[in-house]
XYZ file of C-alpha atoms in Angstrom:
780
model
C -39.884 46.395 -21.128
C -38.760 48.448 -18.215
C -37.549 45.637 -16.370
C -35.528 44.369 -19.246
C -34.001 47.689 -19.679
C -33.042 47.659 -15.954
C -31.647 44.401 -16.129
C -29.563 45.193 -19.229
C -28.216 48.325 -17.479
C -27.135 46.124 -14.418
C -25.634 43.517 -16.708
C -23.565 46.566 -18.540
C -22.422 47.580 -14.980
C -21.400 44.159 -14.087
C -19.505 43.859 -17.291
C -17.837 47.317 -16.652
C -16.398 46.096 -13.253
C -14.415 43.338 -15.009
C -10.606 44.377 -15.419
C -7.355 43.037 -16.160
C -5.641 42.347 -12.642
C -2.761 40.525 -13.679
C -0.548 42.770 -16.015
C 0.690 45.869 -13.880
C 0.289 48.591 -16.706
C -2.819 49.700 -18.239
C -3.641 48.617 -21.778
C -6.074 50.598 -23.865
C -8.498 47.675 -23.870
C -8.646 47.559 -20.064
C -10.040 51.100 -19.696
C -11.168 52.831 -22.820
C -14.190 50.631 -23.394
C -15.099 51.096 -19.586
C -14.611 54.947 -19.860
C -16.790 55.383 -22.857
C -19.563 52.956 -21.748
C -19.720 54.935 -18.429
C -19.644 58.311 -20.258
C -22.581 56.983 -22.408
C -24.656 56.139 -19.539
C -24.148 59.316 -17.670
C -25.055 61.311 -20.791
C -27.897 59.100 -21.848
C -30.595 61.844 -21.454
C -28.603 64.284 -23.561
C -30.449 66.158 -26.019
C -29.842 69.597 -27.719
C -32.836 71.206 -25.882
C -31.209 70.111 -22.534
C -27.826 71.619 -23.546
C -29.558 74.886 -24.511
C -31.055 74.984 -21.004
C -27.579 74.307 -19.488
C -26.193 77.250 -21.461
C -28.887 79.539 -20.557
C -28.543 78.589 -16.849
C -24.921 79.723 -16.980
C -23.543 76.115 -16.407
C -20.458 77.362 -18.161
C -17.895 75.059 -16.522
C -19.664 71.746 -17.249
C -21.058 72.714 -20.600
C -17.485 73.514 -21.950
C -16.229 70.487 -20.008
C -18.771 68.170 -22.021
C -17.771 69.863 -25.406
C -14.134 68.966 -24.753
C -14.762 65.601 -23.133
C -16.851 64.402 -26.186
C -14.143 65.679 -28.619
C -11.475 63.862 -26.643
C -13.685 60.580 -26.876
C -14.000 60.938 -30.358
C -10.111 61.380 -30.799
C -9.879 58.102 -28.762
C -12.276 56.045 -30.299
C -13.065 57.636 -33.673
C -16.798 57.211 -32.973
C -18.564 60.001 -35.027
C -21.402 60.218 -32.546
C -18.789 61.948 -30.061
C -17.617 64.408 -32.629
C -21.357 65.153 -33.415
C -22.087 65.729 -29.567
C -19.012 68.097 -29.295
C -20.086 69.993 -32.476
C -23.582 70.535 -31.180
C -22.713 71.673 -27.736
C -19.904 74.110 -28.769
C -22.196 75.387 -31.674
C -25.097 76.209 -29.308
C -22.702 77.865 -26.803
C -21.342 80.153 -29.448
C -24.787 81.062 -30.881
C -26.227 81.599 -27.247
C -23.252 83.524 -26.039
C -23.237 85.702 -29.133
C -26.628 86.773 -28.141
C -26.156 87.318 -24.499
C -22.398 87.772 -23.321
C -23.745 87.450 -19.515
C -24.101 83.644 -20.377
C -20.432 83.488 -20.462
C -19.935 83.811 -16.719
C -21.037 81.118 -14.258
C -19.834 79.302 -11.116
C -16.250 78.098 -11.120
C -15.910 79.005 -14.787
C -12.014 79.371 -14.284
C -12.101 75.804 -15.470
C -14.039 76.807 -18.721
C -11.502 78.465 -21.269
C -9.143 75.529 -21.571
C -11.796 73.205 -22.182
C -13.417 75.639 -24.612
C -10.058 76.069 -26.491
C -9.494 72.095 -26.798
C -12.935 71.618 -28.108
C -12.328 74.306 -30.516
C -8.956 72.782 -31.727
C -10.476 69.181 -32.228
C -13.539 70.503 -34.063
C -11.333 72.848 -36.215
C -9.150 69.878 -37.278
C -12.313 68.025 -38.241
C -13.787 71.190 -40.145
C -16.680 71.361 -37.661
C -16.479 74.670 -36.531
C -19.549 77.011 -36.839
C -19.518 80.581 -38.435
C -18.424 83.256 -36.245
C -16.789 81.201 -33.679
C -13.668 82.985 -33.504
C -14.983 86.376 -32.558
C -16.815 84.777 -29.667
C -13.750 82.747 -28.727
C -11.489 85.848 -28.134
C -14.330 87.659 -26.612
C -14.959 84.875 -24.016
C -11.099 84.820 -23.386
C -11.022 88.627 -22.740
C -13.987 88.655 -20.367
C -12.102 85.701 -18.262
C -8.862 87.509 -18.342
C -7.392 88.638 -15.075
C -3.684 89.491 -15.298
C -3.299 89.892 -11.661
C -4.542 86.271 -10.799
C -1.201 84.610 -10.228
C -1.173 81.685 -8.025
C 0.040 78.144 -8.083
C -3.059 76.295 -7.480
C -5.649 74.686 -9.754
C -7.439 77.828 -10.392
C -4.271 79.579 -11.529
C -3.158 76.703 -13.766
C -6.530 76.068 -15.319
C -6.543 79.914 -16.286
C -3.052 79.681 -17.665
C -3.646 76.466 -19.854
C -6.605 78.264 -21.113
C -4.627 81.241 -22.342
C -1.588 78.832 -23.598
C -4.060 77.429 -25.988
C -5.749 80.751 -26.993
C -2.362 82.041 -27.766
C -1.634 78.936 -30.222
C -5.097 79.029 -31.717
C -5.272 83.017 -32.225
C -1.689 84.180 -32.442
C -2.917 87.492 -34.020
C -5.603 88.267 -31.442
C -5.618 91.678 -30.157
C -4.955 90.719 -26.748
C -2.344 87.966 -27.310
C 0.597 89.708 -26.054
C -1.163 90.143 -22.627
C -2.037 86.717 -22.639
C 1.577 85.407 -23.313
C 2.666 87.690 -20.408
C 0.378 86.303 -18.165
C 1.224 82.741 -19.105
C 4.787 83.457 -18.512
C 4.164 85.162 -15.320
C 2.199 82.009 -14.102
C 4.993 79.525 -15.216
C 7.612 81.551 -13.486
C 5.688 81.873 -10.337
C 5.596 78.019 -9.584
C 8.929 77.058 -11.474
C 11.257 79.140 -9.441
C 10.358 76.551 -6.529
C 10.022 73.465 -8.486
C 6.811 72.745 -6.458
C 3.370 74.227 -5.814
C 1.693 75.253 -2.542
C -1.250 72.974 -2.876
C -2.329 70.714 -0.019
C -5.166 68.609 -1.271
C -4.852 65.449 -3.241
C -7.547 65.882 -5.823
C -6.632 69.505 -6.535
C -3.057 68.601 -6.884
C -3.893 66.111 -9.724
C -5.577 69.070 -11.475
C -2.709 71.554 -11.489
C -0.250 68.898 -12.107
C -2.065 67.835 -15.374
C -2.393 71.498 -16.228
C 1.288 72.053 -15.687
C 2.340 69.124 -17.813
C -0.227 70.147 -20.648
C 1.047 73.783 -20.539
C 4.660 72.324 -20.926
C 3.654 70.329 -23.912
C 1.720 73.045 -25.456
C 4.271 75.900 -25.022
C 7.387 73.957 -25.858
C 8.842 73.629 -22.067
C 8.877 69.651 -21.803
C 12.734 69.827 -21.317
C 12.087 72.077 -18.202
C 10.150 69.241 -16.689
C 13.092 66.695 -17.329
C 15.083 67.876 -14.353
C 16.142 66.017 -11.004
C 14.039 68.591 -9.029
C 10.971 67.964 -11.006
C 11.352 64.368 -10.878
C 11.594 64.436 -7.093
C 8.397 66.325 -7.114
C 6.792 63.790 -9.230
C 7.970 61.076 -6.956
C 6.603 62.752 -3.877
C 3.040 61.985 -5.084
C 3.870 58.593 -6.270
C 5.285 57.887 -2.834
C 2.115 59.082 -1.206
C -0.012 56.542 -2.911
C -1.109 53.799 -0.574
C -0.031 50.161 -1.000
C -3.632 49.377 -2.167
C -3.382 51.972 -4.944
C -5.648 54.716 -3.484
C -4.694 58.154 -3.407
C -5.203 59.164 0.304
C -6.930 62.539 0.730
C -5.336 65.362 2.894
C -6.501 69.011 3.167
C -9.803 70.203 2.174
C -10.490 67.116 -0.303
C -12.737 64.186 -1.006
C -11.919 60.446 -1.179
C -10.911 59.118 -3.454
C -9.347 61.132 -6.379
C -9.272 58.757 -9.317
C -9.364 59.237 -13.066
C -7.118 62.353 -13.145
C -4.509 60.889 -10.932
C -4.404 57.902 -13.386
C -3.798 60.372 -16.301
C -1.039 62.348 -14.449
C 0.656 59.201 -13.376
C 0.630 57.900 -17.165
C 2.029 61.410 -18.261
C 4.649 61.268 -15.427
C 5.825 57.890 -16.749
C 6.494 59.205 -20.374
C 8.274 62.331 -18.928
C 10.533 60.410 -16.692
C 10.887 57.080 -18.554
C 10.122 55.428 -15.267
C 7.698 52.587 -15.457
C 6.947 52.927 -11.550
C 4.475 55.632 -12.493
C 2.696 53.179 -14.733
C 2.389 50.860 -12.160
C 1.013 53.653 -9.710
C -1.709 54.271 -12.559
C -2.510 50.445 -12.833
C -2.827 50.089 -8.985
C -5.232 52.967 -8.803
C -7.254 51.830 -11.745
C -7.496 48.306 -10.626
C -8.456 48.940 -7.074
C -10.601 52.108 -7.446
C -12.711 50.492 -10.370
C -14.581 48.121 -8.311
C -15.105 50.503 -5.562
C -16.494 53.618 -7.573
C -19.817 54.831 -6.261
C -22.928 53.974 -8.573
C -23.044 57.793 -9.286
C -20.161 57.069 -11.829
C -22.310 54.806 -13.785
C -25.891 55.668 -13.039
C -27.925 56.172 -16.476
C -29.289 59.717 -17.114
C -27.783 63.002 -16.981
C -24.689 63.921 -14.758
C -22.177 66.107 -16.320
C -19.674 66.133 -13.554
C -19.115 62.395 -13.441
C -19.560 61.880 -17.238
C -16.776 64.441 -17.877
C -14.462 62.831 -15.313
C -14.134 59.764 -17.752
C -12.561 61.784 -20.310
C -9.337 61.732 -18.363
C -9.034 57.979 -19.420
C -9.888 58.621 -22.878
C -6.806 61.147 -23.009
C -4.761 58.375 -21.495
C -5.571 56.214 -24.624
C -4.109 59.189 -26.706
C -0.643 59.241 -24.947
C 2.562 57.945 -26.807
C 3.378 54.267 -26.389
C 5.593 53.652 -23.387
C 8.673 51.502 -24.244
C 10.828 52.120 -21.000
C 11.750 49.277 -18.750
C 13.205 51.089 -15.858
C 11.260 50.843 -12.742
C 12.593 52.824 -9.555
C 11.195 51.395 -6.110
C 8.614 53.115 -4.284
C 10.107 54.015 -0.880
C 8.946 52.360 2.546
C 8.467 54.481 5.611
C 9.588 58.178 5.143
C 8.690 61.766 5.626
C 8.224 63.506 2.383
C 9.307 67.367 1.880
C 8.417 69.905 -0.093
C 9.119 73.613 -0.986
C 6.614 76.454 -0.311
C 5.824 79.666 -2.039
C 8.449 81.417 -0.393
C 11.206 79.112 -1.532
C 11.833 77.473 1.807
C 12.925 73.864 1.224
C 12.722 70.586 2.879
C 9.674 71.517 4.661
C 8.187 68.019 6.406
C 5.025 67.216 4.192
C 3.662 63.581 4.817
C 4.687 61.064 7.206
C 4.260 57.672 5.652
C 4.429 54.406 7.520
C 4.614 51.187 5.533
C 6.831 48.203 5.189
C 6.398 48.004 1.386
C 4.420 49.276 -1.506
C 2.889 45.763 -2.173
C -0.933 45.571 -1.941
C -2.282 44.366 1.339
C 0.580 46.076 3.373
C -0.581 48.049 6.536
C -0.198 51.850 5.891
C -0.793 55.359 7.593
C -0.318 58.863 6.613
C -0.009 61.982 8.783
C -0.269 65.430 7.187
C 2.564 67.612 8.624
C 2.518 70.533 6.366
C -1.274 71.563 6.455
C -0.448 74.848 4.866
C -1.136 76.497 1.455
C -4.100 76.371 -0.629
C -7.003 74.042 0.756
C -5.050 73.806 3.964
C -6.447 72.317 7.224
C -3.772 73.751 9.554
C -5.683 72.819 12.742
C -5.298 69.169 11.724
C -1.307 69.251 11.404
C -0.075 66.008 12.837
C -3.179 64.126 12.934
C -3.395 60.663 11.367
C -5.524 61.176 8.298
C -5.229 57.872 6.525
C -5.078 54.252 7.745
C -5.437 51.197 5.687
C -4.898 47.349 6.237
C -5.496 44.556 3.498
C -6.471 47.300 0.881
C -9.326 48.581 2.969
C -9.371 52.202 3.806
C -10.381 51.849 7.396
C -9.853 55.530 7.993
C -9.789 57.998 4.859
C -10.955 61.109 6.441
C -14.022 63.006 7.519
C -12.315 66.219 6.717
C -13.928 67.733 3.836
C -14.899 71.320 5.191
C -14.142 69.907 8.672
C -11.220 72.044 9.788
C -11.255 71.814 13.636
C -8.428 69.717 15.426
C -11.122 67.946 17.249
C -12.051 66.345 13.657
C -8.761 64.590 13.662
C -6.991 61.595 15.306
C -4.914 63.448 17.585
C -4.432 64.745 21.237
C -6.292 67.908 22.277
C -5.930 70.229 24.923
C -8.655 72.530 25.683
C -11.133 74.055 28.318
C -13.835 71.750 29.001
C -17.229 73.241 29.924
C -18.903 70.121 31.124
C -21.539 69.615 28.429
C -19.765 67.156 26.232
C -16.397 66.378 25.189
C -14.619 66.992 22.988
C -17.276 69.320 21.463
C -19.462 71.451 23.813
C -22.923 70.065 22.860
C -24.398 73.305 24.291
C -22.092 75.182 22.443
C -23.131 73.654 18.857
C -23.089 76.303 16.267
C -26.203 74.371 14.794
C -28.302 75.833 17.547
C -30.655 78.818 16.633
C -31.628 81.840 18.400
C -28.172 81.546 20.643
C -25.577 84.102 20.571
C -21.933 83.011 19.877
C -18.508 84.582 19.791
C -16.254 83.259 16.881
C -13.173 84.714 15.295
C -9.983 84.046 13.206
C -6.686 83.737 14.497
C -4.823 86.278 12.609
C -1.296 85.164 13.757
C -0.510 83.538 10.472
C -1.022 86.804 8.607
C 1.550 88.646 6.586
C 4.012 91.150 8.445
C 3.458 94.803 7.682
C 6.942 96.002 8.921
C 10.136 95.304 10.536
C 8.390 94.560 13.726
C 7.485 90.828 13.090
C 4.494 91.248 15.486
C 2.791 93.937 13.513
C -0.328 92.930 11.218
C -2.662 94.720 9.207
C -6.126 93.935 8.163
C -7.784 95.826 5.174
C -11.259 94.492 5.193
C -13.554 91.414 6.244
C -15.938 89.207 4.524
C -18.375 86.856 6.159
C -19.265 83.866 4.027
C -22.554 81.991 4.531
C -24.205 79.055 2.871
C -27.313 77.418 4.240
C -31.052 77.124 3.615
C -33.084 80.085 1.771
C -34.541 82.332 4.397
C -31.982 81.581 7.246
C -31.467 84.772 9.076
C -28.166 85.969 10.602
C -27.394 88.627 12.943
C -23.868 90.285 13.570
C -22.688 92.603 16.304
C -19.584 93.878 18.046
C -16.987 93.221 15.207
C -13.785 93.564 17.185
C -9.980 92.675 17.760
C -9.436 90.275 20.749
C -6.202 89.662 22.569
C -4.177 90.144 25.581
C -4.972 93.963 25.501
C -8.754 92.818 25.846
C -11.202 94.051 23.012
C -10.817 96.743 20.521
C -14.072 97.679 18.673
C -13.972 97.824 14.904
C -17.721 98.204 14.287
C -20.679 98.261 16.818
C -23.056 97.384 14.109
C -25.306 100.246 14.950
C -25.086 101.564 11.492
C -24.769 100.154 8.023
C -21.640 102.476 7.262
C -18.909 100.422 5.658
C -21.270 97.338 4.960
C -22.265 95.847 1.626
C -25.680 96.560 0.372
C -26.940 92.944 1.038
C -27.745 93.684 4.894
C -30.014 95.672 6.903
C -29.969 97.112 10.399
C -32.353 95.810 13.037
C -33.110 96.656 16.773
C -33.293 93.466 18.827
C -34.325 95.204 21.923
C -32.417 94.386 25.012
C -30.090 92.404 22.768
C -29.066 95.777 20.996
C -28.735 96.583 17.525
C -27.420 94.260 14.808
C -26.922 93.739 11.237
C -29.001 91.575 9.648
C -28.419 88.912 6.884
C -31.061 86.807 5.032
C -29.881 84.010 2.641
C -31.535 84.493 -0.697
C -30.938 80.755 -1.796
C -28.770 77.846 -1.317
C -25.562 79.265 -2.989
C -22.717 80.941 -0.945
C -23.449 84.306 0.173
C -20.754 86.761 0.767
C -21.252 89.930 3.127
C -18.443 92.625 2.973
C -17.303 94.989 5.879
C -14.834 97.564 5.003
C -13.010 98.295 8.092
C -9.320 98.339 8.647
C -6.769 98.076 11.355
C -3.092 97.931 12.228
C -1.999 96.153 15.379
C 0.504 94.098 17.275
C -0.126 90.524 17.998
C 1.282 91.168 21.477
C -2.065 93.019 22.059
C -4.476 91.525 19.693
C -4.355 87.991 18.081
C -7.928 87.583 17.111
C -10.532 89.090 14.711
C -14.364 88.215 15.412
C -17.827 89.111 16.326
C -20.921 88.121 18.122
C -23.628 86.408 16.140
C -26.631 84.231 16.124
C -29.048 82.677 13.443
C -32.624 81.754 13.152
C -34.278 79.244 10.795
C -37.093 80.218 8.526
C -38.953 77.093 9.655
C -38.398 78.054 13.216
C -36.359 74.923 14.093
C -34.046 74.704 17.044
C -31.122 73.576 15.021
C -30.240 74.791 11.502
C -27.038 73.804 9.483
C -25.248 76.852 8.552
C -21.728 76.963 6.874
C -20.202 80.178 8.400
C -16.716 81.382 7.704
C -15.126 84.760 9.169
C -12.478 86.001 6.647
C -9.972 88.627 7.375
C -7.958 90.219 4.436
C -4.158 91.014 4.649
C -3.230 94.353 4.373
C 0.113 93.328 2.613
C -1.145 90.754 0.271
C 1.080 88.220 -1.404
C -0.380 85.426 -4.024
C -2.002 82.830 -1.881
C -1.962 84.846 1.157
C -4.757 87.329 0.599
C -6.683 86.387 3.592
C -7.156 84.159 6.932
C -10.548 82.584 7.177
C -11.884 79.883 9.597
C -15.133 78.351 10.300
C -17.153 79.381 13.404
C -16.804 77.088 16.193
C -13.372 75.858 15.481
C -10.992 75.157 18.134
C -7.731 76.542 17.033
C -4.579 74.383 16.940
C -1.425 76.784 16.117
C 1.158 73.841 16.289
C 4.377 73.514 14.360
C 6.422 70.531 13.528
C 9.833 70.512 15.350
C 10.752 66.998 14.247
C 9.574 64.272 12.202
C 11.071 60.939 11.165
C 10.033 57.467 9.891
C 11.808 53.948 9.544
C 11.025 50.416 8.820
C 12.823 47.429 10.413
C 11.893 43.592 9.623
C 8.288 44.468 8.345
C 7.353 46.757 11.136
C 7.417 50.619 11.012
C 7.762 53.483 13.428
C 7.279 57.108 13.110
C 7.744 60.168 15.556
C 6.422 63.643 15.440
C 7.209 66.487 17.721
C 4.785 69.301 17.458
C 5.280 72.575 19.360
C 2.309 74.779 20.571
C -0.004 71.924 20.325
C -3.583 73.524 20.720
C -2.069 76.012 23.298
C 0.994 78.065 22.939
C 3.981 76.447 24.915
C 2.559 73.005 24.864
C 4.601 70.090 23.383
C 3.051 66.931 21.862
C 5.607 64.017 20.843
C 3.713 61.315 19.249
C 5.299 57.872 18.895
C 3.742 55.340 16.428
C 4.577 51.793 15.864
C 2.803 50.094 12.919
C 3.288 46.279 13.074
C 3.383 43.958 9.940
C 0.148 42.546 11.097
C -1.581 46.081 10.893
C -1.753 46.909 14.743
C -1.135 50.519 15.265
C 0.116 51.620 18.618
C 0.158 55.325 19.420
C 2.138 56.867 22.418
C 1.396 60.404 22.787
C 3.505 62.423 25.204
C 1.938 65.675 25.965
C 3.701 68.557 28.076
C 1.096 71.146 28.756
C 2.549 74.641 28.698
C 1.811 77.611 31.067
C -1.685 78.886 31.260
C -3.251 75.598 31.225
C -4.698 75.213 34.714
C -7.920 73.443 34.444
C -7.457 72.397 30.947
C -8.303 68.853 29.634
C -6.158 66.723 27.338
C -7.848 64.056 25.224
C -6.736 61.272 22.929
C -9.036 61.097 20.103
C -9.896 58.481 17.344
C -12.722 58.982 14.855
C -14.960 56.084 13.855
C -17.363 55.916 11.020
C -19.900 53.940 13.223
C -20.167 52.293 16.878
C -20.840 48.789 17.265
C -19.823 47.475 20.660
C -18.088 49.232 23.552
C -16.714 48.760 27.141
C -15.214 50.948 29.624
C -11.977 51.895 27.544
C -12.582 50.241 24.275
C -14.748 50.899 21.220
C -15.487 48.729 18.248
C -16.762 49.821 14.779
C -18.048 47.857 11.815
C -16.903 50.687 9.511
C -18.835 52.446 6.990
C -22.051 51.463 5.306
C -19.957 51.051 2.103
C -18.171 47.726 1.572
C -14.973 48.044 0.110
C -13.756 45.391 -2.466
C -10.436 44.033 -3.580
C -9.247 43.958 -7.255
C -11.402 40.831 -7.943
C -14.609 42.604 -6.687
C -14.917 40.600 -3.571
C -15.870 42.379 -0.108
C -12.695 42.804 1.886
C -13.027 40.910 5.219
C -10.819 43.016 7.456
C -13.425 45.697 7.745
C -13.749 46.430 11.424
C -11.754 48.659 13.746
C -11.264 48.417 17.541
C -9.819 51.272 19.431
C -8.364 50.536 22.861
C -7.258 53.094 25.280
C -4.639 52.340 28.118
C -6.307 52.931 31.552
C -4.433 55.358 33.998
C -5.395 56.770 37.275
C -7.709 59.874 36.721
C -8.536 58.960 33.153
C -12.025 58.824 31.762
C -13.183 57.268 28.562
C -16.211 57.971 26.346
C -17.725 58.717 22.882
C -19.476 61.534 21.190
C -21.721 61.324 17.986
C -20.920 64.150 15.810
C -23.312 66.034 13.404
C -20.632 67.363 10.732
C -19.795 65.623 7.285
C -20.099 61.874 7.641
C -21.482 62.147 11.187
C -18.614 59.977 12.745
C -18.401 59.003 16.419
C -15.186 60.444 18.191
C -13.793 58.032 20.779
C -11.683 59.657 23.496
C -9.611 59.171 26.843
C -9.353 62.414 28.723
C -8.024 63.862 31.755
C -7.404 66.868 33.525
C -3.699 68.284 33.157
C -1.149 70.541 35.372
C 0.990 72.951 33.566
C 4.567 71.423 33.227
C 3.217 68.039 34.315
C 3.631 65.338 31.418
C 0.759 63.159 30.463
C 1.252 60.051 28.318
C -1.751 58.361 26.298
C -1.374 55.108 24.744
C -3.920 54.119 21.971
C -4.102 50.855 20.395
C -6.026 50.404 17.093
C -6.651 46.697 16.140
C -8.204 46.113 12.533
C -10.062 42.799 12.333
C -12.477 40.520 10.702
C -15.946 39.750 11.986
C -14.536 36.286 13.094
C -12.263 37.920 15.583
C -14.604 39.204 18.171
C -14.282 42.557 19.787
C -14.623 41.108 23.185
C -12.098 38.575 22.490
C -9.647 41.215 21.334
C -10.055 43.225 24.425
C -9.260 40.180 26.608
C -6.007 39.827 24.433
C -4.739 43.315 25.011
C -2.695 44.349 27.984
C -0.864 47.894 28.222
C 1.188 49.476 30.910
C 3.281 52.825 30.945
C 5.646 53.278 33.722
C 7.048 56.340 35.412
C 9.725 57.003 32.829
C 6.975 57.098 30.001
C 7.986 53.627 28.681
C 4.791 51.958 27.166
C 4.620 48.067 26.733
C 1.780 46.518 25.006
C 1.005 42.799 24.658
C -1.605 41.347 22.537
C -2.551 37.825 21.420
C -3.565 37.765 17.961
C -6.337 35.781 16.327
C -3.974 32.886 15.284
C -2.628 32.865 18.916
C 0.647 34.301 18.129
C 1.847 36.930 20.848
C 3.203 40.430 20.137
C 4.846 42.721 22.426
C 5.350 46.368 21.278
C 7.538 48.534 23.260
C 8.022 52.327 22.940
C 9.878 54.805 25.020
C 9.602 58.697 25.361
C 12.950 58.863 23.788
C 12.009 57.267 20.644
C 13.384 53.674 21.311
C 11.184 50.946 19.959
C 10.935 47.197 19.154
C 8.461 44.632 18.306
C 8.896 41.099 19.772
C 6.870 37.890 18.520
C 6.360 34.579 20.171
C 4.785 32.185 17.953
């Protein structure tokens, strides 16, 4: 019997993977049955007893999400069982919250109110509300109301949408005037710039959907039908890869799926532009065959189950009749506006010859600022696909170091590993480290642009229960030396979750013991005003020990320094320990396509070290060959430094002196028909030069990638040119044969010529000059 059930399950999943790949717009029959079937699988172990346990465990976010998701599925399908589920979840929550208000607060519960209000509205329309619900709803809203939480990110917009819905549902509530004031303030905060300062793909889809819903539910739709807003929408459509995937940048996951489908469908109806419907279709049809099993696994998974409700919401949208279809642009640099109103800031550099499926494509994140930012990775190549295969889609969730990217680094090398000092790994226990945050991007406090102010510090930890962390010598660091803020010889100004210990010869230190696997915050109330000319960094000495006594232990540790002058979205500066800072800025960025080949140029000032300049020239051929010429001019103070060109691989198969081949990820990516994509290997070839060394380093962060590199010592003021050739290929085109088919030469003028004979015996010559002249010649 169990075998038959398992077989039926896999048959159902197989049927779910069938989708219409011929029409280029989504039809209800394409996605709604799949979404509801997946939702059913993921909530298969639903019971009232389980729900009550979730409520009592303060799982506020996902309990409220489930009640709204099931209600939306009812509206889309008219299947009574979904309405019954929503009523039962909602009713139990109301009863439990009424008995114990503490259960209304949980992790990430800023998502809760808008879902709670949506479930209330649908249940009210169907006469399914329990007695006493209104009183609890208003109390829930008041307990989650923070009039000062004004910011243009997903947390802010989720809150604002919740209070829009509460204003509509309870126009006579005691706090409604304050709710309306908050909602208006939130709308004005982002709308004055017609943009939001969010730099992560998935999070962007959340707040875009919220903003559209706020406009619909507060009679502001006309405000979204302006040329500026349309250009804002088009920026996200243009960032879509030719395959249909939404590349991730910032602190994000690959790949954002259902919510972007919903957002594109809503954008289509707001603009009357069918290109947004095509974007939704492309994402659905390429994404569906590639979804992880967790999106279908029978049992109990609220996170993935609720995600499918976005497609149920698509089914409820008005019929689309428009036929206009604006073209998606080819190679370009998208631009944006920041919170301060500065316009035309370079955002993403995109290289592609067309938006048609299979076209080679790369993305480079140029903005790398705002919410969920990864500023140390500015200018890196964060996405690369060929033949609809995401050959590089990021290793960067919670990985913020410049050495985590595909870029050029300039750093001091300690001789025990490159680019990471293996003896200095922050995984090691019982070893003292010095770490800090770069406070130069903090807010100014006076007319002197160098003056900064810090009002307090927070140390953020997440690791195994029982992990011990020791902190001492909290200080300012800079050209003026060290300025002690707290010597950690007393508990004065520390939060209560620390103790003081005497470590003998190592001196006194503040001790933190992690109580569980959740995030642990430790606060230190110290303040200081200072000039960046004297002090730029705020840091401490620290070490950690594992409860098990292990020599290595994974600890997520961030140091956070709060600005004395605080603006929305600029409350603090924080960084993970062990990070190599990269304070670079974009001086210039451009992109163009000629006859199927594309070229991009980025000029970055202060690359890794103040005064150092990196000019990156990139050619992406129509065949998918990527040639990168990096021209680095080291600045003053870089005596003894090492420069290195890096490319991250998911695995290492074969290698030679200056080349490295990867068979890719364990996951096999599929095309729209469900077949494995054959172009799934990647070869990295570094040009040889005198004094240059090559190698690999196995990493321990995130997906545990392999970093390949070409490196050499530098002389301040003496330019260095790296040429890196990236060749996607199938298993039939052997790595050894590719290496024999490549030749590269850079002359004294920094002109680089690359020759490669392709698998079909056609010859390519790619020429790039330092000045940015480029061409691709073919000899067939």
